[in-house]
XYZ file of C-alpha atoms in Angstrom:
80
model
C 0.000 0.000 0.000
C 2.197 2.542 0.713
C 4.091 1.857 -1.993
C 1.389 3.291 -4.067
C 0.991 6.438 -1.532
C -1.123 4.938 1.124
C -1.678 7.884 3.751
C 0.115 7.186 6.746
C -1.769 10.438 8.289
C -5.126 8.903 8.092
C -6.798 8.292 12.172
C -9.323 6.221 13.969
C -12.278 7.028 15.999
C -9.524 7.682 18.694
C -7.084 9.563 16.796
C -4.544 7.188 16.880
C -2.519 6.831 13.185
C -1.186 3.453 11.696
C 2.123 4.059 13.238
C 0.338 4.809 16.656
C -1.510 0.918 15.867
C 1.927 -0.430 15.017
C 3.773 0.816 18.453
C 0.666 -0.478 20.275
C 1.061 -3.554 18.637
C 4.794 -3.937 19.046
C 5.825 -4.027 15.539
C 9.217 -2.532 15.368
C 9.387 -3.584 11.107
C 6.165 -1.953 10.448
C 6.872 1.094 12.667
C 10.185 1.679 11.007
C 8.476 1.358 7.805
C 5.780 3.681 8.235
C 8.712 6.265 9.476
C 10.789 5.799 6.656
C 7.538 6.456 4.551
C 7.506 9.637 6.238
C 4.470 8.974 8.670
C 4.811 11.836 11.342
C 6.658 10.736 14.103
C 4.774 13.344 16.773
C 1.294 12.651 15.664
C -1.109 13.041 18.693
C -4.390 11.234 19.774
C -7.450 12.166 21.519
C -5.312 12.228 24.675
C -2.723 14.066 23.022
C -0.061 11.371 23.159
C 2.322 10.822 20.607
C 3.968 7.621 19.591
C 6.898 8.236 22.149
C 4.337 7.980 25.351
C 2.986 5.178 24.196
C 6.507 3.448 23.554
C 7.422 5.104 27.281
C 4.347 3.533 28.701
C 4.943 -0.006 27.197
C 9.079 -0.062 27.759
C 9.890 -1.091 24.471
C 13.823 -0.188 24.227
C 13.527 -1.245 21.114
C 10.757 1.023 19.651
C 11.973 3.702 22.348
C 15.062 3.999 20.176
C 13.750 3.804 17.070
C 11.263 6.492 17.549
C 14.212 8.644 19.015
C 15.968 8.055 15.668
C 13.428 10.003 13.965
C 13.176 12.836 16.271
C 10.618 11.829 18.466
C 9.436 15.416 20.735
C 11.323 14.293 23.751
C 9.068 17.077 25.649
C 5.511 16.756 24.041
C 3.124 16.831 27.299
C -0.111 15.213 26.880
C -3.341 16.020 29.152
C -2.323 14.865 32.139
């Protein structure tokens, strides 16, 4: 798909993006995918957190770096 120009900017009922869904989900090879395809790395949801909370919440060193790599907003505050 996104070879063809899928939008990686497109949102669910929540506001979360696919690369949001792929963090949640774990998926390091389609996170780093959707990043190199130039999905926006400090996209926020209806809570206004960005990938990086999520990542922070979950203690994925993995995706933590990753995410970092791509100049994740190291100070982005969400509601709380």
């Amino acid at each position: 798909m996104l070879a063809h120009n899928a939008n990686t900017e497109c949102f669910d009922k929540n506001r979360c993006s696919p690369l949001y869904i792929s963090i949640k989900k774990n998926n390091p090879s389609i996170t780093k995918l959707l990043l190199d395809s130039k999905a926006n790395v400090n996209s926020v949801n209806s809570s206004h957190w960005t990938p990086l909370h999520s990542v922070c919440s979950m203690g994925s060193i993995q995706l933590l770096q990753l995410l970092l790599s791509y100049k994740a907003n190291i100070e982005a505050q969400n509601k709380d």
